[in-house]
Amino acid sequence: MIKNLETLSDKEKLKMILNGSSYAMHVAYSDKEMYEKSKEGKLENIEEYQKRDINILSLLEGLGYPMDELGTYLYKDVIVEVYEIVKDVSKRTDMDKCRDLMKELNDAYSNFYRWIARDDKEMGIASFHLYIEQAISKIDEEAIDQELAIKVFGSNPEDMNYGLQAFQLASYVANHYSMKPEFNKQKIMSLSNLQKNIKLKNASECV
């Protein structure tokens, strides 16, 4: 549960410090406050990075992620870092960069995750992943925007870990794709008992 650090008891603050998540919680609270203000139309003079973060948080909320869990905001940070790498990818020569990135996203102890957890959020990498998994476990299936989910994952989504899903979500936010339900053109058949040699009559004869 995300709380303002000022409202925490000394016991809760000590527990957070021991878990190495006090700074991460502070940043998450700021992100949550910013996101709520944006939904209420109270956010003025918004920066580009804030627009990016709000778009990602809106996407996560639309996919049923709990907006009061630290792990949701840590996952947002993962998606942000992926987005910054893939947003300008447009050439086939960039595919190697994407493959290397996906390899890191598959490795829980890669430098990619270590940088976000330890250097940026000042917390242990195991705790970092634990919080994300905790948020994922609390996804509200009934709150999922089905139309949005289809745009992101398609009608028949494949199972994937949250590292690769972060790549997919970042690519969606970067407008690299938008899945749509397949529409198979309907074949309009003739009436089975219609004679093929019937000629079209004058409209006046049909009155």
JSON list of C-alpha atoms in Angstrom, two decimals:
[
{"chain": "A", "resi": 1, "resn": "MET", "atom": "CA", "xyz": [0.00, 0.00, 0.00]},
{"chain": "A", "resi": 2, "resn": "ILE", "atom": "CA", "xyz": [1.35, 3.43, -0.96]},
{"chain": "A", "resi": 3, "resn": "LYS", "atom": "CA", "xyz": [1.28, 6.03, 1.77]},
{"chain": "A", "resi": 4, "resn": "ASN", "atom": "CA", "xyz": [2.73, 9.48, 2.21]},
{"chain": "A", "resi": 5, "resn": "LEU", "atom": "CA", "xyz": [5.93, 9.03, 4.25]},
{"chain": "A", "resi": 6, "resn": "GLU", "atom": "CA", "xyz": [4.71, 11.69, 6.68]},
{"chain": "A", "resi": 7, "resn": "THR", "atom": "CA", "xyz": [1.71, 9.54, 7.61]},
{"chain": "A", "resi": 8, "resn": "LEU", "atom": "CA", "xyz": [3.75, 6.43, 8.41]},
{"chain": "A", "resi": 9, "resn": "SER", "atom": "CA", "xyz": [4.40, 5.33, 11.96]},
{"chain": "A", "resi": 10, "resn": "ASP", "atom": "CA", "xyz": [7.98, 5.02, 13.21]},
{"chain": "A", "resi": 11, "resn": "LYS", "atom": "CA", "xyz": [7.58, 1.23, 13.05]},
{"chain": "A", "resi": 12, "resn": "GLU", "atom": "CA", "xyz": [6.45, 1.35, 9.42]},
{"chain": "A", "resi": 13, "resn": "LYS", "atom": "CA", "xyz": [9.30, 3.72, 8.50]},
{"chain": "A", "resi": 14, "resn": "LEU", "atom": "CA", "xyz": [11.86, 1.40, 10.15]},
{"chain": "A", "resi": 15, "resn": "LYS", "atom": "CA", "xyz": [10.44, -1.59, 8.30]},
{"chain": "A", "resi": 16, "resn": "MET", "atom": "CA", "xyz": [10.68, 0.27, 4.98]},
{"chain": "A", "resi": 17, "resn": "ILE", "atom": "CA", "xyz": [14.27, 1.31, 5.65]},
{"chain": "A", "resi": 18, "resn": "LEU", "atom": "CA", "xyz": [15.22, -2.27, 6.52]},
{"chain": "A", "resi": 19, "resn": "ASN", "atom": "CA", "xyz": [13.54, -3.45, 3.31]},
{"chain": "A", "resi": 20, "resn": "GLY", "atom": "CA", "xyz": [15.32, -0.72, 1.37]},
{"chain": "A", "resi": 21, "resn": "SER", "atom": "CA", "xyz": [12.13, 0.78, -0.06]},
{"chain": "A", "resi": 22, "resn": "SER", "atom": "CA", "xyz": [11.69, 4.14, 1.71]},
{"chain": "A", "resi": 23, "resn": "TYR", "atom": "CA", "xyz": [12.95, 6.25, -1.21]},
{"chain": "A", "resi": 24, "resn": "ALA", "atom": "CA", "xyz": [11.04, 4.11, -3.73]},
{"chain": "A", "resi": 25, "resn": "MET", "atom": "CA", "xyz": [7.88, 4.60, -1.69]},
{"chain": "A", "resi": 26, "resn": "HIS", "atom": "CA", "xyz": [8.42, 8.36, -1.64]},
{"chain": "A", "resi": 27, "resn": "VAL", "atom": "CA", "xyz": [8.79, 8.49, -5.44]},
{"chain": "A", "resi": 28, "resn": "ALA", "atom": "CA", "xyz": [5.77, 6.21, -5.92]},
{"chain": "A", "resi": 29, "resn": "TYR", "atom": "CA", "xyz": [3.65, 8.47, -3.75]},
{"chain": "A", "resi": 30, "resn": "SER", "atom": "CA", "xyz": [4.68, 11.48, -5.86]},
{"chain": "A", "resi": 31, "resn": "ASP", "atom": "CA", "xyz": [3.81, 9.58, -9.04]},
{"chain": "A", "resi": 32, "resn": "LYS", "atom": "CA", "xyz": [0.44, 8.56, -7.63]},
{"chain": "A", "resi": 33, "resn": "GLU", "atom": "CA", "xyz": [-0.34, 12.13, -6.60]},
{"chain": "A", "resi": 34, "resn": "MET", "atom": "CA", "xyz": [0.63, 13.43, -10.05]},
{"chain": "A", "resi": 35, "resn": "TYR", "atom": "CA", "xyz": [-1.50, 10.80, -11.79]},
{"chain": "A", "resi": 36, "resn": "GLU", "atom": "CA", "xyz": [-4.56, 11.53, -9.67]},
{"chain": "A", "resi": 37, "resn": "LYS", "atom": "CA", "xyz": [-4.20, 15.27, -10.32]},
{"chain": "A", "resi": 38, "resn": "SER", "atom": "CA", "xyz": [-3.97, 14.59, -14.07]},
{"chain": "A", "resi": 39, "resn": "LYS", "atom": "CA", "xyz": [-7.22, 12.61, -13.99]},
{"chain": "A", "resi": 40, "resn": "GLU", "atom": "CA", "xyz": [-8.91, 15.45, -12.14]},
{"chain": "A", "resi": 41, "resn": "GLY", "atom": "CA", "xyz": [-7.59, 18.00, -14.63]},
{"chain": "A", "resi": 42, "resn": "LYS", "atom": "CA", "xyz": [-5.60, 19.75, -11.92]},
{"chain": "A", "resi": 43, "resn": "LEU", "atom": "CA", "xyz": [-2.13, 19.27, -13.38]},
{"chain": "A", "resi": 44, "resn": "GLU", "atom": "CA", "xyz": [-0.78, 22.41, -15.05]},
{"chain": "A", "resi": 45, "resn": "ASN", "atom": "CA", "xyz": [2.38, 23.12, -17.04]},
{"chain": "A", "resi": 46, "resn": "ILE", "atom": "CA", "xyz": [2.95, 19.43, -17.59]},
{"chain": "A", "resi": 47, "resn": "GLU", "atom": "CA", "xyz": [6.39, 18.32, -18.81]},
{"chain": "A", "resi": 48, "resn": "GLU", "atom": "CA", "xyz": [6.95, 15.74, -21.55]},
{"chain": "A", "resi": 49, "resn": "TYR", "atom": "CA", "xyz": [8.32, 13.18, -19.12]},
{"chain": "A", "resi": 50, "resn": "GLN", "atom": "CA", "xyz": [5.20, 13.61, -16.99]},
{"chain": "A", "resi": 51, "resn": "LYS", "atom": "CA", "xyz": [2.98, 13.01, -20.03]},
{"chain": "A", "resi": 52, "resn": "ARG", "atom": "CA", "xyz": [4.95, 9.84, -20.68]},
{"chain": "A", "resi": 53, "resn": "ASP", "atom": "CA", "xyz": [4.58, 8.64, -17.09]},
{"chain": "A", "resi": 54, "resn": "ILE", "atom": "CA", "xyz": [0.87, 9.47, -17.00]},
{"chain": "A", "resi": 55, "resn": "ASN", "atom": "CA", "xyz": [0.29, 7.56, -20.25]},
{"chain": "A", "resi": 56, "resn": "ILE", "atom": "CA", "xyz": [2.03, 4.51, -18.83]},
{"chain": "A", "resi": 57, "resn": "LEU", "atom": "CA", "xyz": [0.17, 4.68, -15.51]},
{"chain": "A", "resi": 58, "resn": "SER", "atom": "CA", "xyz": [-3.11, 5.08, -17.38]},
{"chain": "A", "resi": 59, "resn": "LEU", "atom": "CA", "xyz": [-2.25, 2.01, -19.45]},
{"chain": "A", "resi": 60, "resn": "LEU", "atom": "CA", "xyz": [-1.48, -0.02, -16.34]},
{"chain": "A", "resi": 61, "resn": "GLU", "atom": "CA", "xyz": [-4.69, 1.07, -14.66]},
{"chain": "A", "resi": 62, "resn": "GLY", "atom": "CA", "xyz": [-6.62, 0.14, -17.79]},
{"chain": "A", "resi": 63, "resn": "LEU", "atom": "CA", "xyz": [-5.05, -3.31, -17.64]},
{"chain": "A", "resi": 64, "resn": "GLY", "atom": "CA", "xyz": [-6.27, -3.81, -14.07]},
{"chain": "A", "resi": 65, "resn": "TYR", "atom": "CA", "xyz": [-3.09, -3.01, -12.12]},
{"chain": "A", "resi": 66, "resn": "PRO", "atom": "CA", "xyz": [-3.72, -1.79, -8.56]},
{"chain": "A", "resi": 67, "resn": "MET", "atom": "CA", "xyz": [-2.89, 1.89, -8.27]},
{"chain": "A", "resi": 68, "resn": "ASP", "atom": "CA", "xyz": [-2.18, 1.75, -4.54]},
{"chain": "A", "resi": 69, "resn": "GLU", "atom": "CA", "xyz": [0.66, -0.78, -4.75]},
{"chain": "A", "resi": 70, "resn": "LEU", "atom": "CA", "xyz": [4.34, 0.16, -4.83]},
{"chain": "A", "resi": 71, "resn": "GLY", "atom": "CA", "xyz": [5.00, -2.59, -7.37]},
{"chain": "A", "resi": 72, "resn": "THR", "atom": "CA", "xyz": [2.77, -0.91, -9.96]},
{"chain": "A", "resi": 73, "resn": "TYR", "atom": "CA", "xyz": [4.94, 2.21, -9.85]},
{"chain": "A", "resi": 74, "resn": "LEU", "atom": "CA", "xyz": [8.16, 0.20, -9.93]},
{"chain": "A", "resi": 75, "resn": "TYR", "atom": "CA", "xyz": [6.81, -1.59, -12.99]},
{"chain": "A", "resi": 76, "resn": "LYS", "atom": "CA", "xyz": [6.03, 1.81, -14.48]},
{"chain": "A", "resi": 77, "resn": "ASP", "atom": "CA", "xyz": [9.71, 2.65, -14.00]},
{"chain": "A", "resi": 78, "resn": "VAL", "atom": "CA", "xyz": [10.69, -0.51, -15.88]},
{"chain": "A", "resi": 79, "resn": "ILE", "atom": "CA", "xyz": [8.38, 0.39, -18.75]},
{"chain": "A", "resi": 80, "resn": "VAL", "atom": "CA", "xyz": [9.73, 3.95, -18.80]},
{"chain": "A", "resi": 81, "resn": "GLU", "atom": "CA", "xyz": [13.30, 2.71, -19.22]},
{"chain": "A", "resi": 82, "resn": "VAL", "atom": "CA", "xyz": [12.25, 0.32, -21.99]},
{"chain": "A", "resi": 83, "resn": "TYR", "atom": "CA", "xyz": [10.26, 3.10, -23.68]},
{"chain": "A", "resi": 84, "resn": "GLU", "atom": "CA", "xyz": [13.28, 5.39, -23.75]},
{"chain": "A", "resi": 85, "resn": "ILE", "atom": "CA", "xyz": [15.19, 2.69, -25.62]},
{"chain": "A", "resi": 86, "resn": "VAL", "atom": "CA", "xyz": [12.50, 1.62, -28.10]},
{"chain": "A", "resi": 87, "resn": "LYS", "atom": "CA", "xyz": [10.70, 4.91, -28.82]},
{"chain": "A", "resi": 88, "resn": "ASP", "atom": "CA", "xyz": [12.93, 5.75, -31.80]},
{"chain": "A", "resi": 89, "resn": "VAL", "atom": "CA", "xyz": [13.39, 2.22, -33.10]},
{"chain": "A", "resi": 90, "resn": "SER", "atom": "CA", "xyz": [12.31, 2.15, -36.73]},
{"chain": "A", "resi": 91, "resn": "LYS", "atom": "CA", "xyz": [14.96, 0.38, -38.76]},
{"chain": "A", "resi": 92, "resn": "ARG", "atom": "CA", "xyz": [15.85, -3.27, -39.11]},
{"chain": "A", "resi": 93, "resn": "THR", "atom": "CA", "xyz": [19.33, -2.42, -37.91]},
{"chain": "A", "resi": 94, "resn": "ASP", "atom": "CA", "xyz": [17.79, -1.62, -34.54]},
{"chain": "A", "resi": 95, "resn": "MET", "atom": "CA", "xyz": [16.52, -5.17, -34.13]},
{"chain": "A", "resi": 96, "resn": "ASP", "atom": "CA", "xyz": [19.78, -6.25, -32.50]},
{"chain": "A", "resi": 97, "resn": "LYS", "atom": "CA", "xyz": [19.27, -3.55, -29.88]},
{"chain": "A", "resi": 98, "resn": "CYS", "atom": "CA", "xyz": [15.76, -4.86, -29.22]},
{"chain": "A", "resi": 99, "resn": "ARG", "atom": "CA", "xyz": [16.96, -8.47, -28.97]},
{"chain": "A", "resi": 100, "resn": "ASP", "atom": "CA", "xyz": [19.65, -7.47, -26.47]},
{"chain": "A", "resi": 101, "resn": "LEU", "atom": "CA", "xyz": [17.10, -5.53, -24.47]},
{"chain": "A", "resi": 102, "resn": "MET", "atom": "CA", "xyz": [14.67, -8.45, -24.36]},
{"chain": "A", "resi": 103, "resn": "LYS", "atom": "CA", "xyz": [17.50, -10.70, -23.21]},
{"chain": "A", "resi": 104, "resn": "GLU", "atom": "CA", "xyz": [18.13, -8.35, -20.29]},
{"chain": "A", "resi": 105, "resn": "LEU", "atom": "CA", "xyz": [14.43, -8.11, -19.51]},
{"chain": "A", "resi": 106, "resn": "ASN", "atom": "CA", "xyz": [14.34, -11.91, -19.24]},
{"chain": "A", "resi": 107, "resn": "ASP", "atom": "CA", "xyz": [17.14, -11.88, -16.63]},
{"chain": "A", "resi": 108, "resn": "ALA", "atom": "CA", "xyz": [15.98, -10.76, -13.17]},
{"chain": "A", "resi": 109, "resn": "TYR", "atom": "CA", "xyz": [19.56, -9.89, -12.18]},
{"chain": "A", "resi": 110, "resn": "SER", "atom": "CA", "xyz": [20.60, -8.11, -15.38]},
{"chain": "A", "resi": 111, "resn": "ASN", "atom": "CA", "xyz": [22.24, -4.71, -15.31]},
{"chain": "A", "resi": 112, "resn": "PHE", "atom": "CA", "xyz": [18.98, -3.26, -16.59]},
{"chain": "A", "resi": 113, "resn": "TYR", "atom": "CA", "xyz": [17.10, -4.20, -13.42]},
{"chain": "A", "resi": 114, "resn": "ARG", "atom": "CA", "xyz": [20.08, -3.60, -11.15]},
{"chain": "A", "resi": 115, "resn": "TRP", "atom": "CA", "xyz": [20.32, 0.01, -12.30]},
{"chain": "A", "resi": 116, "resn": "ILE", "atom": "CA", "xyz": [16.65, 0.75, -11.68]},
{"chain": "A", "resi": 117, "resn": "ALA", "atom": "CA", "xyz": [16.49, -1.06, -8.33]},
{"chain": "A", "resi": 118, "resn": "ARG", "atom": "CA", "xyz": [19.81, -0.19, -6.73]},
{"chain": "A", "resi": 119, "resn": "ASP", "atom": "CA", "xyz": [20.99, 3.00, -8.40]},
{"chain": "A", "resi": 120, "resn": "ASP", "atom": "CA", "xyz": [17.69, 4.71, -9.11]},
{"chain": "A", "resi": 121, "resn": "LYS", "atom": "CA", "xyz": [15.37, 3.44, -6.37]},
{"chain": "A", "resi": 122, "resn": "GLU", "atom": "CA", "xyz": [17.96, 2.59, -3.70]},
{"chain": "A", "resi": 123, "resn": "MET", "atom": "CA", "xyz": [16.52, -0.82, -2.90]},
{"chain": "A", "resi": 124, "resn": "GLY", "atom": "CA", "xyz": [17.51, -4.46, -3.16]},
{"chain": "A", "resi": 125, "resn": "ILE", "atom": "CA", "xyz": [16.88, -6.12, -6.49]},
{"chain": "A", "resi": 126, "resn": "ALA", "atom": "CA", "xyz": [15.04, -9.07, -4.90]},
{"chain": "A", "resi": 127, "resn": "SER", "atom": "CA", "xyz": [12.69, -6.69, -3.08]},
{"chain": "A", "resi": 128, "resn": "PHE", "atom": "CA", "xyz": [12.23, -4.75, -6.33]},
{"chain": "A", "resi": 129, "resn": "HIS", "atom": "CA", "xyz": [10.97, -7.83, -8.17]},
{"chain": "A", "resi": 130, "resn": "LEU", "atom": "CA", "xyz": [8.93, -8.97, -5.19]},
{"chain": "A", "resi": 131, "resn": "TYR", "atom": "CA", "xyz": [6.97, -5.71, -5.11]},
{"chain": "A", "resi": 132, "resn": "ILE", "atom": "CA", "xyz": [6.28, -5.94, -8.86]},
{"chain": "A", "resi": 133, "resn": "GLU", "atom": "CA", "xyz": [5.08, -9.53, -8.54]},
{"chain": "A", "resi": 134, "resn": "GLN", "atom": "CA", "xyz": [2.89, -8.52, -5.61]},
{"chain": "A", "resi": 135, "resn": "ALA", "atom": "CA", "xyz": [1.22, -5.84, -7.75]},
{"chain": "A", "resi": 136, "resn": "ILE", "atom": "CA", "xyz": [0.72, -8.30, -10.60]},
{"chain": "A", "resi": 137, "resn": "SER", "atom": "CA", "xyz": [-0.91, -10.78, -8.22]},
{"chain": "A", "resi": 138, "resn": "LYS", "atom": "CA", "xyz": [-3.47, -8.11, -7.34]},
{"chain": "A", "resi": 139, "resn": "ILE", "atom": "CA", "xyz": [-4.55, -7.28, -10.90]},
{"chain": "A", "resi": 140, "resn": "ASP", "atom": "CA", "xyz": [-8.33, -6.85, -10.89]},
{"chain": "A", "resi": 141, "resn": "GLU", "atom": "CA", "xyz": [-9.64, -8.90, -13.81]},
{"chain": "A", "resi": 142, "resn": "GLU", "atom": "CA", "xyz": [-13.02, -7.16, -13.63]},
{"chain": "A", "resi": 143, "resn": "ALA", "atom": "CA", "xyz": [-11.41, -3.72, -13.92]},
{"chain": "A", "resi": 144, "resn": "ILE", "atom": "CA", "xyz": [-9.58, -4.52, -17.16]},
{"chain": "A", "resi": 145, "resn": "ASP", "atom": "CA", "xyz": [-10.60, -2.38, -20.12]},
{"chain": "A", "resi": 146, "resn": "GLN", "atom": "CA", "xyz": [-11.24, -5.17, -22.62]},
{"chain": "A", "resi": 147, "resn": "GLU", "atom": "CA", "xyz": [-10.97, -2.92, -25.68]},
{"chain": "A", "resi": 148, "resn": "LEU", "atom": "CA", "xyz": [-7.61, -1.60, -24.48]},
{"chain": "A", "resi": 149, "resn": "ALA", "atom": "CA", "xyz": [-6.38, -5.10, -23.63]},
{"chain": "A", "resi": 150, "resn": "ILE", "atom": "CA", "xyz": [-7.16, -6.27, -27.17]},
{"chain": "A", "resi": 151, "resn": "LYS", "atom": "CA", "xyz": [-5.31, -3.28, -28.65]},
{"chain": "A", "resi": 152, "resn": "VAL", "atom": "CA", "xyz": [-2.26, -4.13, -26.56]},
{"chain": "A", "resi": 153, "resn": "PHE", "atom": "CA", "xyz": [-2.24, -7.93, -26.56]},
{"chain": "A", "resi": 154, "resn": "GLY", "atom": "CA", "xyz": [-4.61, -8.98, -29.34]},
{"chain": "A", "resi": 155, "resn": "SER", "atom": "CA", "xyz": [-7.58, -11.32, -29.11]},
{"chain": "A", "resi": 156, "resn": "ASN", "atom": "CA", "xyz": [-5.48, -14.36, -28.25]},
{"chain": "A", "resi": 157, "resn": "PRO", "atom": "CA", "xyz": [-2.60, -13.10, -26.07]},
{"chain": "A", "resi": 158, "resn": "GLU", "atom": "CA", "xyz": [0.41, -15.33, -25.48]},
{"chain": "A", "resi": 159, "resn": "ASP", "atom": "CA", "xyz": [1.68, -16.05, -21.97]},
{"chain": "A", "resi": 160, "resn": "MET", "atom": "CA", "xyz": [4.81, -14.07, -21.18]},
{"chain": "A", "resi": 161, "resn": "ASN", "atom": "CA", "xyz": [6.85, -12.90, -18.20]},
{"chain": "A", "resi": 162, "resn": "TYR", "atom": "CA", "xyz": [6.53, -9.33, -16.99]},
{"chain": "A", "resi": 163, "resn": "GLY", "atom": "CA", "xyz": [9.90, -8.40, -18.45]},
{"chain": "A", "resi": 164, "resn": "LEU", "atom": "CA", "xyz": [8.78, -9.15, -21.99]},
{"chain": "A", "resi": 165, "resn": "GLN", "atom": "CA", "xyz": [5.39, -7.65, -21.26]},
{"chain": "A", "resi": 166, "resn": "ALA", "atom": "CA", "xyz": [7.17, -4.42, -20.29]},
{"chain": "A", "resi": 167, "resn": "PHE", "atom": "CA", "xyz": [8.73, -4.44, -23.77]},
{"chain": "A", "resi": 168, "resn": "GLN", "atom": "CA", "xyz": [5.29, -4.91, -25.33]},
{"chain": "A", "resi": 169, "resn": "LEU", "atom": "CA", "xyz": [3.70, -2.18, -23.22]},
{"chain": "A", "resi": 170, "resn": "ALA", "atom": "CA", "xyz": [6.53, 0.26, -23.94]},
{"chain": "A", "resi": 171, "resn": "SER", "atom": "CA", "xyz": [6.23, -0.45, -27.67]},
{"chain": "A", "resi": 172, "resn": "TYR", "atom": "CA", "xyz": [2.50, 0.21, -27.50]},
{"chain": "A", "resi": 173, "resn": "VAL", "atom": "CA", "xyz": [3.03, 3.53, -25.69]},
{"chain": "A", "resi": 174, "resn": "ALA", "atom": "CA", "xyz": [5.60, 4.44, -28.35]},
{"chain": "A", "resi": 175, "resn": "ASN", "atom": "CA", "xyz": [2.88, 3.90, -30.98]},
{"chain": "A", "resi": 176, "resn": "HIS", "atom": "CA", "xyz": [4.80, 1.15, -32.72]},
{"chain": "A", "resi": 177, "resn": "TYR", "atom": "CA", "xyz": [1.66, -0.96, -33.04]},
{"chain": "A", "resi": 178, "resn": "SER", "atom": "CA", "xyz": [-1.96, -1.40, -32.01]},
{"chain": "A", "resi": 179, "resn": "MET", "atom": "CA", "xyz": [-3.56, -4.82, -32.25]},
{"chain": "A", "resi": 180, "resn": "LYS", "atom": "CA", "xyz": [-7.08, -5.11, -33.56]},
{"chain": "A", "resi": 181, "resn": "PRO", "atom": "CA", "xyz": [-9.52, -8.01, -33.54]},
{"chain": "A", "resi": 182, "resn": "GLU", "atom": "CA", "xyz": [-9.31, -9.86, -36.82]},
{"chain": "A", "resi": 183, "resn": "PHE", "atom": "CA", "xyz": [-12.20, -9.13, -39.14]},
{"chain": "A", "resi": 184, "resn": "ASN", "atom": "CA", "xyz": [-12.81, -11.80, -41.74]},
{"chain": "A", "resi": 185, "resn": "LYS", "atom": "CA", "xyz": [-14.81, -10.32, -44.61]},
{"chain": "A", "resi": 186, "resn": "GLN", "atom": "CA", "xyz": [-18.22, -11.86, -44.82]},
{"chain": "A", "resi": 187, "resn": "LYS", "atom": "CA", "xyz": [-18.99, -13.79, -48.01]},
{"chain": "A", "resi": 188, "resn": "ILE", "atom": "CA", "xyz": [-22.47, -12.91, -49.15]},
{"chain": "A", "resi": 189, "resn": "MET", "atom": "CA", "xyz": [-24.09, -15.92, -50.75]},
{"chain": "A", "resi": 190, "resn": "SER", "atom": "CA", "xyz": [-26.90, -16.09, -53.29]},
{"chain": "A", "resi": 191, "resn": "LEU", "atom": "CA", "xyz": [-30.22, -17.55, -52.28]},
{"chain": "A", "resi": 192, "resn": "SER", "atom": "CA", "xyz": [-29.87, -21.25, -52.80]},
{"chain": "A", "resi": 193, "resn": "ASN", "atom": "CA", "xyz": [-33.03, -21.60, -54.91]},
{"chain": "A", "resi": 194, "resn": "LEU", "atom": "CA", "xyz": [-32.47, -18.54, -57.10]},
{"chain": "A", "resi": 195, "resn": "GLN", "atom": "CA", "xyz": [-32.50, -19.22, -60.84]},
{"chain": "A", "resi": 196, "resn": "LYS", "atom": "CA", "xyz": [-29.33, -17.84, -62.41]},
{"chain": "A", "resi": 197, "resn": "ASN", "atom": "CA", "xyz": [-30.99, -16.77, -65.67]},
{"chain": "A", "resi": 198, "resn": "ILE", "atom": "CA", "xyz": [-33.41, -14.27, -64.10]},
{"chain": "A", "resi": 199, "resn": "LYS", "atom": "CA", "xyz": [-33.09, -10.82, -65.66]},
{"chain": "A", "resi": 200, "resn": "LEU", "atom": "CA", "xyz": [-33.43, -7.59, -63.71]},
{"chain": "A", "resi": 201, "resn": "LYS", "atom": "CA", "xyz": [-36.86, -6.08, -64.27]},
{"chain": "A", "resi": 202, "resn": "ASN", "atom": "CA", "xyz": [-37.62, -2.43, -64.67]},
{"chain": "A", "resi": 203, "resn": "ALA", "atom": "CA", "xyz": [-38.22, -0.83, -61.30]},
{"chain": "A", "resi": 204, "resn": "SER", "atom": "CA", "xyz": [-41.74, 0.24, -62.40]},
{"chain": "A", "resi": 205, "resn": "GLU", "atom": "CA", "xyz": [-42.68, -3.42, -62.86]},
{"chain": "A", "resi": 206, "resn": "CYS", "atom": "CA", "xyz": [-41.88, -4.13, -59.24]},
{"chain": "A", "resi": 207, "resn": "VAL", "atom": "CA", "xyz": [-44.51, -1.83, -57.80]}
]
